[in-house]
PDB file of C-alpha atoms in Angstrom:
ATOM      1  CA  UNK A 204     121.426 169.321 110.291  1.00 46.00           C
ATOM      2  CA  UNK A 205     119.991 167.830 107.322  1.00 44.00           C
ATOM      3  CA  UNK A 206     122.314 164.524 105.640  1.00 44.00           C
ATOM      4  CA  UNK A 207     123.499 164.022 102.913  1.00 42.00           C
ATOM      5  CA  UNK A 208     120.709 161.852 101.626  1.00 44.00           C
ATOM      6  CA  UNK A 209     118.830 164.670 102.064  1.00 42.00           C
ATOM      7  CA  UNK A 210     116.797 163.477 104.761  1.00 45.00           C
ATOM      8  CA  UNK A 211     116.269 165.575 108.836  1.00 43.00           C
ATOM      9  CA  UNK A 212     117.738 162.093 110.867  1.00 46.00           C
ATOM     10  CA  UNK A 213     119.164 159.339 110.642  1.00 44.00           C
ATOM     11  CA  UNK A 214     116.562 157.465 111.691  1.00 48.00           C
ATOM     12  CA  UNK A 215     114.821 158.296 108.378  1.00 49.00           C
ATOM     13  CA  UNK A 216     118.000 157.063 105.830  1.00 52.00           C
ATOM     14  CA  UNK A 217     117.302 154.698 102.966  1.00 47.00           C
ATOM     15  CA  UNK A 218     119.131 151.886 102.483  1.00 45.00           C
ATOM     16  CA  UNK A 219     120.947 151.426  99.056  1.00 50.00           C
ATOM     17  CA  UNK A 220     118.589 149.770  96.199  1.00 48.00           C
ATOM     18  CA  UNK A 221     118.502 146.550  95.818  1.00 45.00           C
ATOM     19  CA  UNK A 222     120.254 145.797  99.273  1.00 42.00           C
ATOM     20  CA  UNK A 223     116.911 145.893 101.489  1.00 39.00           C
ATOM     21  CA  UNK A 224     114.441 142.848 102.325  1.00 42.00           C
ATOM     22  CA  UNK A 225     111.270 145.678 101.382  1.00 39.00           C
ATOM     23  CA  UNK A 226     108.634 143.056 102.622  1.00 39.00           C
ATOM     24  CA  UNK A 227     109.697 143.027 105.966  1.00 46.00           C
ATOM     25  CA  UNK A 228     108.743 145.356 108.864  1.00 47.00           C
ATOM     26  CA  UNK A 229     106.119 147.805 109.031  1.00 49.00           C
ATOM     27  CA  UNK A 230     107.902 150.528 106.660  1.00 50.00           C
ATOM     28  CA  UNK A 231     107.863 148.009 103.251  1.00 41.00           C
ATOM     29  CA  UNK A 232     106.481 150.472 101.356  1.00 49.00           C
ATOM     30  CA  UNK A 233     108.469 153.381 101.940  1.00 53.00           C
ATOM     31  CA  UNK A 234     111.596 150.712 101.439  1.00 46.00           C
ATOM     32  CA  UNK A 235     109.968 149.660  98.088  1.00 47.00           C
ATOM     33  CA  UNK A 236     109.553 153.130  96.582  1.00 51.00           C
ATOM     34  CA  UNK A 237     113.366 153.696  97.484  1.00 52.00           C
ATOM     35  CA  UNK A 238     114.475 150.354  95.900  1.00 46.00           C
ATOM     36  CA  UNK A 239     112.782 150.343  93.303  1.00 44.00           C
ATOM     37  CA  UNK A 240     111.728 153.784  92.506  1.00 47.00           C
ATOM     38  CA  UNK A 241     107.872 153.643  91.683  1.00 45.00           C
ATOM     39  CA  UNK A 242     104.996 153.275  94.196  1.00 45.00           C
ATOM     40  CA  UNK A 243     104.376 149.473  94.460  1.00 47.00           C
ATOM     41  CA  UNK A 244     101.903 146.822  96.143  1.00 47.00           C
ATOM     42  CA  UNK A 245     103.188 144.235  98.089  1.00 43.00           C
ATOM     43  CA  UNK A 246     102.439 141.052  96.899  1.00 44.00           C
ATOM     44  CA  UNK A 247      99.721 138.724  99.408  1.00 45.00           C
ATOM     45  CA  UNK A 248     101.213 135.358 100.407  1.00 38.00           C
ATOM     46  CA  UNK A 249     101.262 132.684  98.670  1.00 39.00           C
ATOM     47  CA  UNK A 250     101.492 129.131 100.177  1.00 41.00           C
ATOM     48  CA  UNK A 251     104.709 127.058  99.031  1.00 37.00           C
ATOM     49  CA  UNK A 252     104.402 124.928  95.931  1.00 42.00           C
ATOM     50  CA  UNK A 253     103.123 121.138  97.158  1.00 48.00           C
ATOM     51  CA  UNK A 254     105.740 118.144  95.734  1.00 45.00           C
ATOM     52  CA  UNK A 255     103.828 115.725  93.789  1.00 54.00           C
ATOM     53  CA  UNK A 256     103.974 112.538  95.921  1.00 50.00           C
ATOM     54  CA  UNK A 257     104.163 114.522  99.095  1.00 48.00           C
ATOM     55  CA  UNK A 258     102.881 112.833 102.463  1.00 52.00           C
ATOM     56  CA  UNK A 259      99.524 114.167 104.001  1.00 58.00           C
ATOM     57  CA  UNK A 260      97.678 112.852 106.834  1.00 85.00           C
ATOM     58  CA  UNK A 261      95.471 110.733 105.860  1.00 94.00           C
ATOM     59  CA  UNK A 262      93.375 108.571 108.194  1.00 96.00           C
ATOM     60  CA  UNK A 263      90.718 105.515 107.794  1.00 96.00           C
ATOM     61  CA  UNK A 264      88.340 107.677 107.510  1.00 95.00           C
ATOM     62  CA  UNK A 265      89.759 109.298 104.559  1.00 96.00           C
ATOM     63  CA  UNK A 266      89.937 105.745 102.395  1.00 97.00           C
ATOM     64  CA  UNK A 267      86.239 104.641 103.500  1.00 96.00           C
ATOM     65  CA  UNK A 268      85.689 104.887  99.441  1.00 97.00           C
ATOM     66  CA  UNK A 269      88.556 102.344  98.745  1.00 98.00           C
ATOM     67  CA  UNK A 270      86.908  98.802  99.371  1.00 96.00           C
ATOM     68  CA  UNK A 271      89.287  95.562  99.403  1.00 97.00           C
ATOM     69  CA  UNK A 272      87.871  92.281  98.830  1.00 96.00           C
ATOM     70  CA  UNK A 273      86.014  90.479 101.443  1.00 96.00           C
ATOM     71  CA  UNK A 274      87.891  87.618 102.969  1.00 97.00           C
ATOM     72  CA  UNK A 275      86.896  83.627 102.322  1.00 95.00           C
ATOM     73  CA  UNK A 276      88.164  81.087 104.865  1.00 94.00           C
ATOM     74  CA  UNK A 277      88.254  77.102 103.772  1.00 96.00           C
ATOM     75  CA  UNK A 278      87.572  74.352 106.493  1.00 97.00           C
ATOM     76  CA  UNK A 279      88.945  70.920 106.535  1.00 97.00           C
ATOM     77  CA  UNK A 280      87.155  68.592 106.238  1.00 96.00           C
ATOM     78  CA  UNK A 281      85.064  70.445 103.450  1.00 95.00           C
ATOM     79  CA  UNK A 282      81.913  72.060 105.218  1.00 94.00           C
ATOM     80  CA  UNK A 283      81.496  69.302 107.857  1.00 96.00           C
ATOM     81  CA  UNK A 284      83.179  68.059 111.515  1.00 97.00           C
ATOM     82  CA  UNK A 285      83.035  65.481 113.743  1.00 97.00           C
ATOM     83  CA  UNK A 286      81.914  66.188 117.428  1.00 97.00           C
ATOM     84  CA  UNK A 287      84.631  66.057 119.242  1.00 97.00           C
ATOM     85  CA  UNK A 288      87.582  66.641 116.937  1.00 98.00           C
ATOM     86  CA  UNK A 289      89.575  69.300 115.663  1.00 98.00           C
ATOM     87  CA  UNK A 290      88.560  71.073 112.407  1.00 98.00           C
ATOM     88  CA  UNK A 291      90.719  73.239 110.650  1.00 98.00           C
ATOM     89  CA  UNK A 292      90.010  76.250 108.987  1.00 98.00           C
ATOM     90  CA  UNK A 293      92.455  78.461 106.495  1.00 98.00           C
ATOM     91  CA  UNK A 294      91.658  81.780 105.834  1.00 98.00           C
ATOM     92  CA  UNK A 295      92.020  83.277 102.041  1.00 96.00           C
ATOM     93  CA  UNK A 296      93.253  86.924 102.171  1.00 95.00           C
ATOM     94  CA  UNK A 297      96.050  88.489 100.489  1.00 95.00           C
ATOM     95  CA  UNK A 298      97.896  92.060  99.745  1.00 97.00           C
ATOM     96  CA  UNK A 299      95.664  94.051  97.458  1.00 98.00           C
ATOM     97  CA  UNK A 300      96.166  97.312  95.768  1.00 98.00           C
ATOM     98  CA  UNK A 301      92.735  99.540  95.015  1.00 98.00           C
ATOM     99  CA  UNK A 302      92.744 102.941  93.202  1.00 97.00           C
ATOM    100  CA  UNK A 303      90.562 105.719  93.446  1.00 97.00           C
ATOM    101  CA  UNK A 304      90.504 109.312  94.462  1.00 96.00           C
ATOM    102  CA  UNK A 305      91.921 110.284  97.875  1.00 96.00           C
ATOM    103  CA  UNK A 306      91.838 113.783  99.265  1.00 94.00           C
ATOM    104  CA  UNK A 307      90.572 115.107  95.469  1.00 93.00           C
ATOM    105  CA  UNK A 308      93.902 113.393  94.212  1.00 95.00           C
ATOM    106  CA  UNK A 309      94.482 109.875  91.934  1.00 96.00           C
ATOM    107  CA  UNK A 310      95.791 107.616  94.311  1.00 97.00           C
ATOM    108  CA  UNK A 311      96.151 103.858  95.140  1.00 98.00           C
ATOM    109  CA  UNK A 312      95.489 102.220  98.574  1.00 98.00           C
ATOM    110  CA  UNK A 313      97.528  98.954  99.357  1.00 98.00           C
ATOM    111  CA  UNK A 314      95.651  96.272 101.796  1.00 98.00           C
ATOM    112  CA  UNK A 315      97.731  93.841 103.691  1.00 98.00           C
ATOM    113  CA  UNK A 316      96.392  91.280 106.482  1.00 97.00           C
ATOM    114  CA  UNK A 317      97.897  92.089 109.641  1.00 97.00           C
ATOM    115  CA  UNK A 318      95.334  89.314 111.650  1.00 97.00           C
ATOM    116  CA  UNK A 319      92.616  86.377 111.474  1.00 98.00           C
ATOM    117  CA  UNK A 320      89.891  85.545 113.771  1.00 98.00           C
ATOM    118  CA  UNK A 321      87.311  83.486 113.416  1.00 98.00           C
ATOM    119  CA  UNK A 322      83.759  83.441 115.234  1.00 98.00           C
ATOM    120  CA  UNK A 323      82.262  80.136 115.800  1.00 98.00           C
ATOM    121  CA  UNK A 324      78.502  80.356 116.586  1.00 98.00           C
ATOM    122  CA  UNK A 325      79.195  78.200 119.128  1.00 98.00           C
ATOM    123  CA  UNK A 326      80.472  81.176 120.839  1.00 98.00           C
ATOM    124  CA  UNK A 327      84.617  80.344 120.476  1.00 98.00           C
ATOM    125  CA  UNK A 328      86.644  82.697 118.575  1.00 98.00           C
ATOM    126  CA  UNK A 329      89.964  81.468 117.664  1.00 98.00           C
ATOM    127  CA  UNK A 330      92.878  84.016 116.472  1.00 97.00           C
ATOM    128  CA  UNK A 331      95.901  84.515 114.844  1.00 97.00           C
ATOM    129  CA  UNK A 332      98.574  86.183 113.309  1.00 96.00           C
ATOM    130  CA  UNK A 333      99.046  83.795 110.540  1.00 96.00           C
ATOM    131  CA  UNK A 334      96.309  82.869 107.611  1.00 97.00           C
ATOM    132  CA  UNK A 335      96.364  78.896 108.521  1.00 97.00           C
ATOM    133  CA  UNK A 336      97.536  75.789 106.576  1.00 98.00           C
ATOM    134  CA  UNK A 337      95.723  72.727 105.316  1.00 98.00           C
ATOM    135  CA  UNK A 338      96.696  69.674 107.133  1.00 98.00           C
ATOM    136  CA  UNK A 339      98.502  68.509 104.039  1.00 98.00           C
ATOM    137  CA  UNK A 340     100.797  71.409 103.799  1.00 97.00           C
ATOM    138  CA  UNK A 341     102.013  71.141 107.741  1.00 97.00           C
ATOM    139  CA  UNK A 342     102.843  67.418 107.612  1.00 98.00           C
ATOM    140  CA  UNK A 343      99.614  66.641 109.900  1.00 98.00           C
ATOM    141  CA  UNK A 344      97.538  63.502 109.415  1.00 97.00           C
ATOM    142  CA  UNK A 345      93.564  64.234 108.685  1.00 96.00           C
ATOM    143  CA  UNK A 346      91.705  65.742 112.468  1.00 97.00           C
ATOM    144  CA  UNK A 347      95.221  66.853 113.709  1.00 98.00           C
ATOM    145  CA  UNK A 348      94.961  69.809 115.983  1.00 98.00           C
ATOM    146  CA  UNK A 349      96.283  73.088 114.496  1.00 98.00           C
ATOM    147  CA  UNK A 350      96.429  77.134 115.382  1.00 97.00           C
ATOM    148  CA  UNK A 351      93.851  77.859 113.805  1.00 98.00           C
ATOM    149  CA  UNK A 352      91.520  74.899 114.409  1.00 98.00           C
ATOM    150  CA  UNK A 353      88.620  73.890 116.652  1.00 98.00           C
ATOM    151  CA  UNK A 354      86.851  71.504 118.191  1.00 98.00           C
ATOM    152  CA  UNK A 355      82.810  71.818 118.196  1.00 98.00           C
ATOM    153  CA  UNK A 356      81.963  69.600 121.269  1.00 97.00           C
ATOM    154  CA  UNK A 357      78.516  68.762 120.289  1.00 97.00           C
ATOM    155  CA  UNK A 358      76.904  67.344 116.814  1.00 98.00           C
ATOM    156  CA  UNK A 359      74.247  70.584 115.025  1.00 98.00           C
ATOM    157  CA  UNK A 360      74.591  73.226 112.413  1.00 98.00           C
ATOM    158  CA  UNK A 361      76.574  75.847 113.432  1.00 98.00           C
ATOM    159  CA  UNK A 362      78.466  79.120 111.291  1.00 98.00           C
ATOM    160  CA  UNK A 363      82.010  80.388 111.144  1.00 98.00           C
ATOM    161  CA  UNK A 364      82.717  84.215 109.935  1.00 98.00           C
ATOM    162  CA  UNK A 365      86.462  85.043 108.800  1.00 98.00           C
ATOM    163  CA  UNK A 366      87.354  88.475 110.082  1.00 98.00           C
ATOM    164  CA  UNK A 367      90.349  90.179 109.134  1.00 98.00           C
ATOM    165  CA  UNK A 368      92.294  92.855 110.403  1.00 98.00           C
ATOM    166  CA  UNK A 369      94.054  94.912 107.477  1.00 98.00           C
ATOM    167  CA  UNK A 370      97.232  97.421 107.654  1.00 97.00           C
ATOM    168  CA  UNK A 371      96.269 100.501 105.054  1.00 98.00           C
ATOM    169  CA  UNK A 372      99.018 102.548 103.118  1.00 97.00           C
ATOM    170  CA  UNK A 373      98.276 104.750 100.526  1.00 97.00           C
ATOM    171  CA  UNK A 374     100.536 106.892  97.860  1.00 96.00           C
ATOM    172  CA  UNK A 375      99.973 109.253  94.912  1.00 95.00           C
ATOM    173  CA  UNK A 376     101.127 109.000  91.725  1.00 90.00           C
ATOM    174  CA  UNK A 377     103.511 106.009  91.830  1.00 88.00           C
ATOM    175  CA  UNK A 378     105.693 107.690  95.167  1.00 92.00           C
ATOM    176  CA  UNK A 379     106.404 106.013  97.884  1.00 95.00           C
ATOM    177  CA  UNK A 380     104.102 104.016 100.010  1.00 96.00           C
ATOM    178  CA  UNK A 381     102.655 105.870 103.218  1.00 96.00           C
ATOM    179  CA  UNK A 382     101.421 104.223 106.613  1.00 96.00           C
ATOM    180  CA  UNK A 383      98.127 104.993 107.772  1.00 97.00           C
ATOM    181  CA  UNK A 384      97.323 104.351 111.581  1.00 95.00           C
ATOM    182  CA  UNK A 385      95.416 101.745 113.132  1.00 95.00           C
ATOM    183  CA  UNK A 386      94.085  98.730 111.180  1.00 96.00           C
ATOM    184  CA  UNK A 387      90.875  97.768 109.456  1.00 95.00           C
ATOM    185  CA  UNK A 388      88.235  94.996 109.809  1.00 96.00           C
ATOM    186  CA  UNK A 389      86.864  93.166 107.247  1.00 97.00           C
ATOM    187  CA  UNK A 390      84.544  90.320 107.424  1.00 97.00           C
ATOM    188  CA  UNK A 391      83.782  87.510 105.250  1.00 97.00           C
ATOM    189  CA  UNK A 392      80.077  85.637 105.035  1.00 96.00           C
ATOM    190  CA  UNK A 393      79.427  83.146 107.496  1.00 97.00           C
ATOM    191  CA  UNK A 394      79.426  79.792 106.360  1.00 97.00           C
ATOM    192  CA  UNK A 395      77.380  76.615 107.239  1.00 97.00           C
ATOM    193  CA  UNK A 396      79.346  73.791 109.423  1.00 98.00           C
ATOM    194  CA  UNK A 397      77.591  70.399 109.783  1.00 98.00           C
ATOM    195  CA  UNK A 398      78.838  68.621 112.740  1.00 98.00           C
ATOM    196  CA  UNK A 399      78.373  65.195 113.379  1.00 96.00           C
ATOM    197  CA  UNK A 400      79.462  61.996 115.384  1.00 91.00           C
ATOM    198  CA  UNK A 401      81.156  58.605 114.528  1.00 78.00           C
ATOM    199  CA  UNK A 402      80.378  55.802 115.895  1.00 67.00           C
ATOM    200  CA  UNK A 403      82.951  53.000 116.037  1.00 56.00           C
ATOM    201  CA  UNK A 404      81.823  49.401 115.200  1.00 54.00           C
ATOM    202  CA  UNK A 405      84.155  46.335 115.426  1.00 58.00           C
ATOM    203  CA  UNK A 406      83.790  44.090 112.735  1.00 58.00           C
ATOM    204  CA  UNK A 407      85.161  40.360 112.257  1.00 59.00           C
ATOM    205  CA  UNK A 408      85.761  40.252 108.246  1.00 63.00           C
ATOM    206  CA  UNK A 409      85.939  42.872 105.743  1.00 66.00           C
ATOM    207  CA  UNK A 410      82.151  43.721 104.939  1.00 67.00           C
ATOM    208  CA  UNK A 411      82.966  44.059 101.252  1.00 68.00           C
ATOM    209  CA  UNK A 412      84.103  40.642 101.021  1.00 73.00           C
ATOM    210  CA  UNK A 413      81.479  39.114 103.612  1.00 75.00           C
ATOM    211  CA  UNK A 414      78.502  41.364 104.134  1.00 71.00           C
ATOM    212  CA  UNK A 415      76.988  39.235 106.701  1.00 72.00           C
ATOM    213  CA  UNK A 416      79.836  39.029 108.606  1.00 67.00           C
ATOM    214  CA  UNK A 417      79.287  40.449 112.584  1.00 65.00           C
ATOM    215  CA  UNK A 418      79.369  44.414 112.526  1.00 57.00           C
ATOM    216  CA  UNK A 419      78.285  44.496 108.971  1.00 58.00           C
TER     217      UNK A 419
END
């Protein structure tokens, strides 16, 4: 017997307009004409609205465009060494900030040195997690071992190359800074190290005051 809605079962019965989800389940469209009364199309899917500043994963790879500044290192005593004792060498890095375009998007990459390591072509490396200090700045006297020093064992011209390891973050628009994994390698230019010896000589007088003196 036929319901009051007009329809042969109650499998078939409309739900009240307005009160039915008419995009879900297979019948949407006879739930659409009942809701709303006219034949209608149902709408294709549209992906939610992205948050400016909004995360994405982004990986080295991504930033290859963004270049930070290669690294210098400076050596004490100024380009030379003496066979035998220590030289020290401070690396120049800092944070740096470098914009471009990231994923098709304005964005900024911050740098910041995470490592040091230097490559003597005397085949020592020496690393570290700290940049270095001049001799003056930790309190040491003049061919005073440090962390970051070394010790060429013979006189020659040798090289040292300043590599070091960056952290990466990036952000859009001003947000909030994002981490991106791993760490990057950057490399300064090698630079020339002359390396020579001292002898010592014993002297009776000061030379300047009597050249001829023995020693002098």
């Amino acid at each position: 017997m036929p319901n009051s809605d007009g329809d042969s079962g109650s499998g078939n019965a409309l739900p009240p307009p307005g009160e039915a989800d008419v995009w879900s389940g297979e019948d949407w469209a006879r739930l659409c004409d009942a809701n709303f009364q006219q034949a209608c199309a149902r709408p294709e899917a549209t992906p939610p609205p992205t948050t400016p500043g909004a995360p994405a994963t982004v990986t080295l790879r991504d930033i290859a465009s963004f270049r930070p500044a290669k690294p210098a290192s400076e050596m004490q005593p100024g380009g030379w060494a003496v066979a035998g004792l220590p030289a020290n060498f401070v690396a120049d890095a800092s944070v740096e900030v470098v914009a471009g375009t990231l994923l098709g998007r304005p964005a900024e990459v911050r740098f910041t040195p995470v490592g040091y390591r230097w490559v003597h072509s005397d085949g020592a490396t020496v690393t570290s997690s700290t940049a270095g200090a001049t001799w003056e700045r930790l309190g040491l006297r003049e061919f005073s071992p440090t962390d970051t020093s070394h010790v060429y064992a013979e006189p020659g011209e040798y090289t040292v190359t300043l590599e070091v390891a960056l952290a990466a973050e990036y952000r859009f628009g001003g947000s909030a800074w994002h981490g991106i994994a791993g760490t990057l390698a950057v490399a300064g230019p090698p630079q020339p190290v002359l390396v020579g010896e001292v002898d010592t000589v014993l002297t009776k007088d000061d030379c300047r005051a009597n050249p001829a003196g023995p020693g002098c």
